[in-house]
CSV table of C-alpha atoms in Angstrom, one decimal:
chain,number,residue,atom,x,y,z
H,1,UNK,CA,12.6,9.9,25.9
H,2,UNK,CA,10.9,6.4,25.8
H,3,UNK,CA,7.6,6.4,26.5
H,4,UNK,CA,7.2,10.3,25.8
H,5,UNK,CA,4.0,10.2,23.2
H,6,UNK,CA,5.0,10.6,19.3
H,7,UNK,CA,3.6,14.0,19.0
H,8,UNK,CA,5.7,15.1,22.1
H,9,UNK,CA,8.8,13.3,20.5
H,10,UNK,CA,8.0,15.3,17.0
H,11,UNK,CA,7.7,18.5,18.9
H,12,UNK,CA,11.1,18.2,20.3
H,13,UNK,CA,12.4,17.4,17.2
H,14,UNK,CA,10.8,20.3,15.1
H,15,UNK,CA,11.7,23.3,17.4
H,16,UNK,CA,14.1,21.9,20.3
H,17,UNK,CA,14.5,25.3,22.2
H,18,UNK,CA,10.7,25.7,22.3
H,19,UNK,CA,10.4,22.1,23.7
H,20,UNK,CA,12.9,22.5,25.7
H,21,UNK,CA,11.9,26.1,27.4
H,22,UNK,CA,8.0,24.3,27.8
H,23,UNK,CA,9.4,21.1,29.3
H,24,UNK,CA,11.3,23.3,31.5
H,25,UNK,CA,8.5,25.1,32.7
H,26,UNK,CA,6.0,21.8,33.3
H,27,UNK,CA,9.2,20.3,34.9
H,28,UNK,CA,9.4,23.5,37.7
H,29,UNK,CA,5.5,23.9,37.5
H,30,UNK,CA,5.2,20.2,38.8
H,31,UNK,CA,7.6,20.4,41.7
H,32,UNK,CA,5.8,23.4,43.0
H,33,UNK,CA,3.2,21.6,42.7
H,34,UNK,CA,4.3,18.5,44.7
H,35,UNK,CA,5.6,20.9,47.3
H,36,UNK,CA,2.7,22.3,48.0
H,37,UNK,CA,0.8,18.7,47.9
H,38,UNK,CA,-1.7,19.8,45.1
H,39,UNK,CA,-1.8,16.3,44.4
H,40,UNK,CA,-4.7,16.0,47.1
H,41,UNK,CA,-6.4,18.3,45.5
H,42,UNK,CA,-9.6,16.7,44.8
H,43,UNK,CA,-10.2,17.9,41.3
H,44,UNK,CA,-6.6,17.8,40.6
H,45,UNK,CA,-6.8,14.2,42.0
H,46,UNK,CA,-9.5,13.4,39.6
H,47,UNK,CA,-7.8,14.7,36.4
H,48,UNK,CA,-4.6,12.7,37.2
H,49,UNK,CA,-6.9,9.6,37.6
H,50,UNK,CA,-8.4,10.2,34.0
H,51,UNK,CA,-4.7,10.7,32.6
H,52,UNK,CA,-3.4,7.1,34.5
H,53,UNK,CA,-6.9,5.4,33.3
H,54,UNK,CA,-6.1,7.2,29.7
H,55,UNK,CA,-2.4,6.1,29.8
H,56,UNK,CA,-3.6,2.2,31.1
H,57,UNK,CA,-5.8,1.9,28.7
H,58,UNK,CA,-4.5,2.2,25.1
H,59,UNK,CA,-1.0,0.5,27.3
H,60,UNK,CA,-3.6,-2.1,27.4
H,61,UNK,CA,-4.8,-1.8,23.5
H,62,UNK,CA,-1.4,-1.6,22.1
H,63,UNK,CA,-0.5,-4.6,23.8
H,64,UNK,CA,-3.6,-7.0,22.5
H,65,UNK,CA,-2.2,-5.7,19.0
H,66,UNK,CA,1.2,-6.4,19.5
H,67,UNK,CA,0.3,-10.0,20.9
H,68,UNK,CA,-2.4,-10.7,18.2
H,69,UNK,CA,-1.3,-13.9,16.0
H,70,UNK,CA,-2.5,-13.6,12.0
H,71,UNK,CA,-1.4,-16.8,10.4
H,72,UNK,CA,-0.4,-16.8,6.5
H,73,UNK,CA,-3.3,-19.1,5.9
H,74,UNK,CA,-5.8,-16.6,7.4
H,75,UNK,CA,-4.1,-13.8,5.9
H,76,UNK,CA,-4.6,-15.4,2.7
H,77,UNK,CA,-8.2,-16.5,2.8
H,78,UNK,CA,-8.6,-12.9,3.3
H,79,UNK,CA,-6.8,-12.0,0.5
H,80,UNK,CA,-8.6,-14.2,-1.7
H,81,UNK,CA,-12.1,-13.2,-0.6
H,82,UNK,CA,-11.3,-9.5,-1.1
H,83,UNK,CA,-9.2,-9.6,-3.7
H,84,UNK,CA,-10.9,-6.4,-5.0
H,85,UNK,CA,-9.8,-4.3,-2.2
H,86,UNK,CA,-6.3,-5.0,-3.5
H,87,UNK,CA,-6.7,-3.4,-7.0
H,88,UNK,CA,-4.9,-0.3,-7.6
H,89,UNK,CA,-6.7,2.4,-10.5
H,90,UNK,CA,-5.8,5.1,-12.8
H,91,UNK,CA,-8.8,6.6,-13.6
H,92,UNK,CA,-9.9,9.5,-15.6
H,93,UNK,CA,-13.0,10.9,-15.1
H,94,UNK,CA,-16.1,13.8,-16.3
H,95,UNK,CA,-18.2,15.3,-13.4
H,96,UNK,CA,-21.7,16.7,-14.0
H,97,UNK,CA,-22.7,18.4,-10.3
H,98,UNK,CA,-26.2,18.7,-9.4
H,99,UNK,CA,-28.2,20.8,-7.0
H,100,UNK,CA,-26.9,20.6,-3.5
H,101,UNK,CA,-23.7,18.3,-4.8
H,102,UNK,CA,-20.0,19.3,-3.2
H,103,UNK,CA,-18.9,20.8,-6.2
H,104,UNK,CA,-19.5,24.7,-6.2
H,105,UNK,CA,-21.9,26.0,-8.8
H,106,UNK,CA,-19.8,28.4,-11.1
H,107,UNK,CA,-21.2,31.7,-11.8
H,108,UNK,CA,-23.3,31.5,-14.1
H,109,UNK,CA,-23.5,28.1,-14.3
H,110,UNK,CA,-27.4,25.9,-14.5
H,111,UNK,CA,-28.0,24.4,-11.0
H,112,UNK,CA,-28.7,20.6,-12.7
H,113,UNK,CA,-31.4,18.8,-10.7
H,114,UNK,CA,-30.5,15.3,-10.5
H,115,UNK,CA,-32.8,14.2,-12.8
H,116,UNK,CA,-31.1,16.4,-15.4
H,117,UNK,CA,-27.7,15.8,-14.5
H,118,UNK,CA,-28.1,12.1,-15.0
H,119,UNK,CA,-29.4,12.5,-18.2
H,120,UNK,CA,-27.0,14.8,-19.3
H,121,UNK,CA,-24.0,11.9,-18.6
H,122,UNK,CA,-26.1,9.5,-20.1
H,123,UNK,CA,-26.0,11.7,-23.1
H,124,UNK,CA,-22.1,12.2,-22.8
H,125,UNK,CA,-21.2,8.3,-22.4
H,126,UNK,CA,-24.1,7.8,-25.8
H,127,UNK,CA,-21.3,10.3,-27.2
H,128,UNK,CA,-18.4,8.4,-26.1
H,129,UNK,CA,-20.0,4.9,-27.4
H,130,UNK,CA,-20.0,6.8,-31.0
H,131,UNK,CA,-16.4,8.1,-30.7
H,132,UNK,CA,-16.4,10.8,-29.4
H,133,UNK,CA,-12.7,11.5,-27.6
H,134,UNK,CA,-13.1,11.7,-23.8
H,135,UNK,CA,-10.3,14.4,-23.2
H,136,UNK,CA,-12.1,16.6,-24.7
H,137,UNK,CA,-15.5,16.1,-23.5
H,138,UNK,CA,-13.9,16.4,-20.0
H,139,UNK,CA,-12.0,19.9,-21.6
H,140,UNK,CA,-15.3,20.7,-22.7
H,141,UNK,CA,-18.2,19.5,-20.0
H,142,UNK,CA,-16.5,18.9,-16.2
H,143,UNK,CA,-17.2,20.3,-13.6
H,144,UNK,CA,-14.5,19.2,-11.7
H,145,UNK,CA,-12.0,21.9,-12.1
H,146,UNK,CA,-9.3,19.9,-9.7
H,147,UNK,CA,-8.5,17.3,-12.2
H,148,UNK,CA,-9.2,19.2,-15.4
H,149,UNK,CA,-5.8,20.5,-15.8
H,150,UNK,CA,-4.6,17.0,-15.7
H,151,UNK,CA,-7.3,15.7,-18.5
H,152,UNK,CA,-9.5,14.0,-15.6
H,153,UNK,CA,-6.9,11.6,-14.6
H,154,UNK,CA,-6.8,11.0,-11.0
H,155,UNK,CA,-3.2,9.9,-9.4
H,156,UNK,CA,-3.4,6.1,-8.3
H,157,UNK,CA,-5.4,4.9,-6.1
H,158,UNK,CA,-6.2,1.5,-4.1
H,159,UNK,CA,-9.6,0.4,-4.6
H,160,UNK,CA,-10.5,0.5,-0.5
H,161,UNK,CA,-9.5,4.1,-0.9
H,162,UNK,CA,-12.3,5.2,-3.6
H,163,UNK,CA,-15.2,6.5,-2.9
H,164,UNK,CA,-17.5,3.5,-2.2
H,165,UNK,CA,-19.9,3.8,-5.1
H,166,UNK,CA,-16.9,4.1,-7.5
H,167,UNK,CA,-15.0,1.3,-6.3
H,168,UNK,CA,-18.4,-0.7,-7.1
H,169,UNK,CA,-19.3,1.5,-10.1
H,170,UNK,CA,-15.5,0.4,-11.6
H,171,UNK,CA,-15.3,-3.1,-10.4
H,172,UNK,CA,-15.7,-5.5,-13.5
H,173,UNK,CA,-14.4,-2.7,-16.1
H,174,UNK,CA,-11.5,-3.6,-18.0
H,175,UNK,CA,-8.6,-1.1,-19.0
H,176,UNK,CA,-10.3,1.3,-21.2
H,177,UNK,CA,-13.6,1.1,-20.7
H,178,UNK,CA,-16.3,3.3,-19.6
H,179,UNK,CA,-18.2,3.4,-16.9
H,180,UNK,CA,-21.9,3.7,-16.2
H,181,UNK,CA,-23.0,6.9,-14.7
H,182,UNK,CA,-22.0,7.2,-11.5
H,183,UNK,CA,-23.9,8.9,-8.7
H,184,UNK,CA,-22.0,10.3,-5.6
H,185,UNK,CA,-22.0,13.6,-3.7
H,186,UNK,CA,-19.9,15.1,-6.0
H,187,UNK,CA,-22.2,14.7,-9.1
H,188,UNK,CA,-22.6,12.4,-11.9
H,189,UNK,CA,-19.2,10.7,-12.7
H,190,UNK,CA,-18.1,8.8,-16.3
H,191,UNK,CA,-15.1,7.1,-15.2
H,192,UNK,CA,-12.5,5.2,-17.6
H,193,UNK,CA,-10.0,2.9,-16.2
H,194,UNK,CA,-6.4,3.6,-17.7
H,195,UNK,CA,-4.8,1.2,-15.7
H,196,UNK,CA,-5.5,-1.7,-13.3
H,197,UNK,CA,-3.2,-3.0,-11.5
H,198,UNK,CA,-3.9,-6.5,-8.9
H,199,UNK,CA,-1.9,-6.6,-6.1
H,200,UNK,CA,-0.1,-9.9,-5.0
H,201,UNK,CA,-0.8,-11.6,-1.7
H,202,UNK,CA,3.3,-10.7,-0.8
H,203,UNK,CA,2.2,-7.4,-1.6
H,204,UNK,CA,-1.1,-7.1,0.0
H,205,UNK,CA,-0.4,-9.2,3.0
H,206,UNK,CA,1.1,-6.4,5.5
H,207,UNK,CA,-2.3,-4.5,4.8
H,208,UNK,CA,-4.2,-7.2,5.5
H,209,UNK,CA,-2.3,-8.2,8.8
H,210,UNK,CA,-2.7,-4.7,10.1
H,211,UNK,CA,-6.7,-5.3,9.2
H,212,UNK,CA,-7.1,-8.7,10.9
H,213,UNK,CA,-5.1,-7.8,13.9
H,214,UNK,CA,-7.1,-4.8,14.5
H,215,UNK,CA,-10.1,-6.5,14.2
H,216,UNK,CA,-8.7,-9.3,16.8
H,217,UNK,CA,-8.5,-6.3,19.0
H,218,UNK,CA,-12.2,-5.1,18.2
H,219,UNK,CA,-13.4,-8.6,19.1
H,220,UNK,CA,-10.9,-8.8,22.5
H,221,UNK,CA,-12.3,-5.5,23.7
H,222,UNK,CA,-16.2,-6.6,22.9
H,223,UNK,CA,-15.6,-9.6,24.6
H,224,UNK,CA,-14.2,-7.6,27.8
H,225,UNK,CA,-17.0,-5.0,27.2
H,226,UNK,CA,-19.7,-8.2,27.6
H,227,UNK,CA,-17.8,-9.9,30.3
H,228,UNK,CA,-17.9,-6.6,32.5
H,229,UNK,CA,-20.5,-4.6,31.3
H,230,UNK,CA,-21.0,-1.4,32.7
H,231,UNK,CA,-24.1,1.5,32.8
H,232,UNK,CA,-23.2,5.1,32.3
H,233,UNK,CA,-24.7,7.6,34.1
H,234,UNK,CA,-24.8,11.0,32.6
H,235,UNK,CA,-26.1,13.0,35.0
H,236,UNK,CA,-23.0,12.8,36.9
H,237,UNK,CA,-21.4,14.6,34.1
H,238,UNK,CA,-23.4,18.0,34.7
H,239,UNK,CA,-23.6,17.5,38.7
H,240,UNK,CA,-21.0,20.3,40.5
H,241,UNK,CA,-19.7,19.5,43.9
């Protein structure tokens, strides 16, 4: 089955006799359909153009990847200007939603304006400054109910993979600390760094070559795209023949 797309492949693999009763079918479906030359079909026609463009094109895309050259000196400049994108975090954390925020509003439950949730984790971190254990404020005062069972802790995570404002909320805290609040669509976050673990070039590096070599492609393809451009006509979309 080379060249039969992954999703086919996993298909066959998950319930053979219902791949192999379909492929069947498309197999006899197609020769009547050559027999009876529905290949001329105009619309027919069209369609199998878009599917050969379709198949061309990311042919085309996967071999600019595959023939893209990262060096070990550009992979490690890379490294070392993003160094932070290779950290990865246990955090634990307190939520305080506010109006509108992605975190349900319990029944009964104050719908916080923003103003007043902010306040209300500066309030909570004041607490923490003065001792107060953050287990059991979270027990106490989050409202997110996903990671309350496990005492706010999140499972690791790579810093690229955080919510953006986190990752910067969390970037110069040490193991430990506290952060700031920390505003997102969720709510107002304290977050505490249990463990921060740096990655090592070895261990960052086939990341990073997967990051510049797609972005070698990105550039190939805008190159092509200025060398040819093109104008798109959408009125040819809703004309009928």
């Amino acid at each position: 089955m080379d060249g039969t797309p992954p999703q086919i492949k996993a298909a066959a693999v998950d319930d053979p006799a219902a791949f192999a009763k379909k492929f069947s079918e498309m197999h006899l479906l197609a020769g009547l359909a050559a027999s009876r030359h529905l290949e001329n079909d105009p619309d027919v026609r069209s369609k199998i153009e878009w599917l050969r463009q379709g198949v061309l094109a990311n042919a085309a895309r996967d071999e600019l990847y595959r023939t893209a050259q990262v060096g070990d000196d550009e992979a490690k400049r890379y490294y070392d200007a993003h160094a932070g994108d290779f950290v990865d975090y246990t955090l634990q954390h307190l939520v305080i939603r506010y109006h509108g925020s992605e975190i349900p509003l319990r029944q009964g439950q104050k719908d916080l304006s923003e103003a007043e949730a902010r306040a209300q984790s500066e309030e909570l971190r004041r607490q923490l400054r003065a001792g107060q254990d953050f287990s059991k404020l979270i027990e106490q005062r989050t409202d997110d109910l996903s990671s309350k069972a496990d005492d706010g802790v999140l499972p690791e995570t790579a810093s690229r993979h955080l919510l953006p404002e986190i990752a910067l909320g969390i970037a110069a805290l040490k193991e430990d600390e506290i952060s700031q609040p920390i505003r997102t669509g969720f709510g107002y976050h304290l977050v505490r760094v249990v463990k921060r673990t740096q990655n090592t070039f070895e261990d960052a590096k086939p990341h990073i070559v997967i990051l510049l070599k797609d972005a070698d492609v990105d550039r190939q393809i805008e190159a092509l795209k200025q060398d040819h451009p093109t104008r798109f006509d959408a009125s040819l979309l809703s004309r009928r023949d």
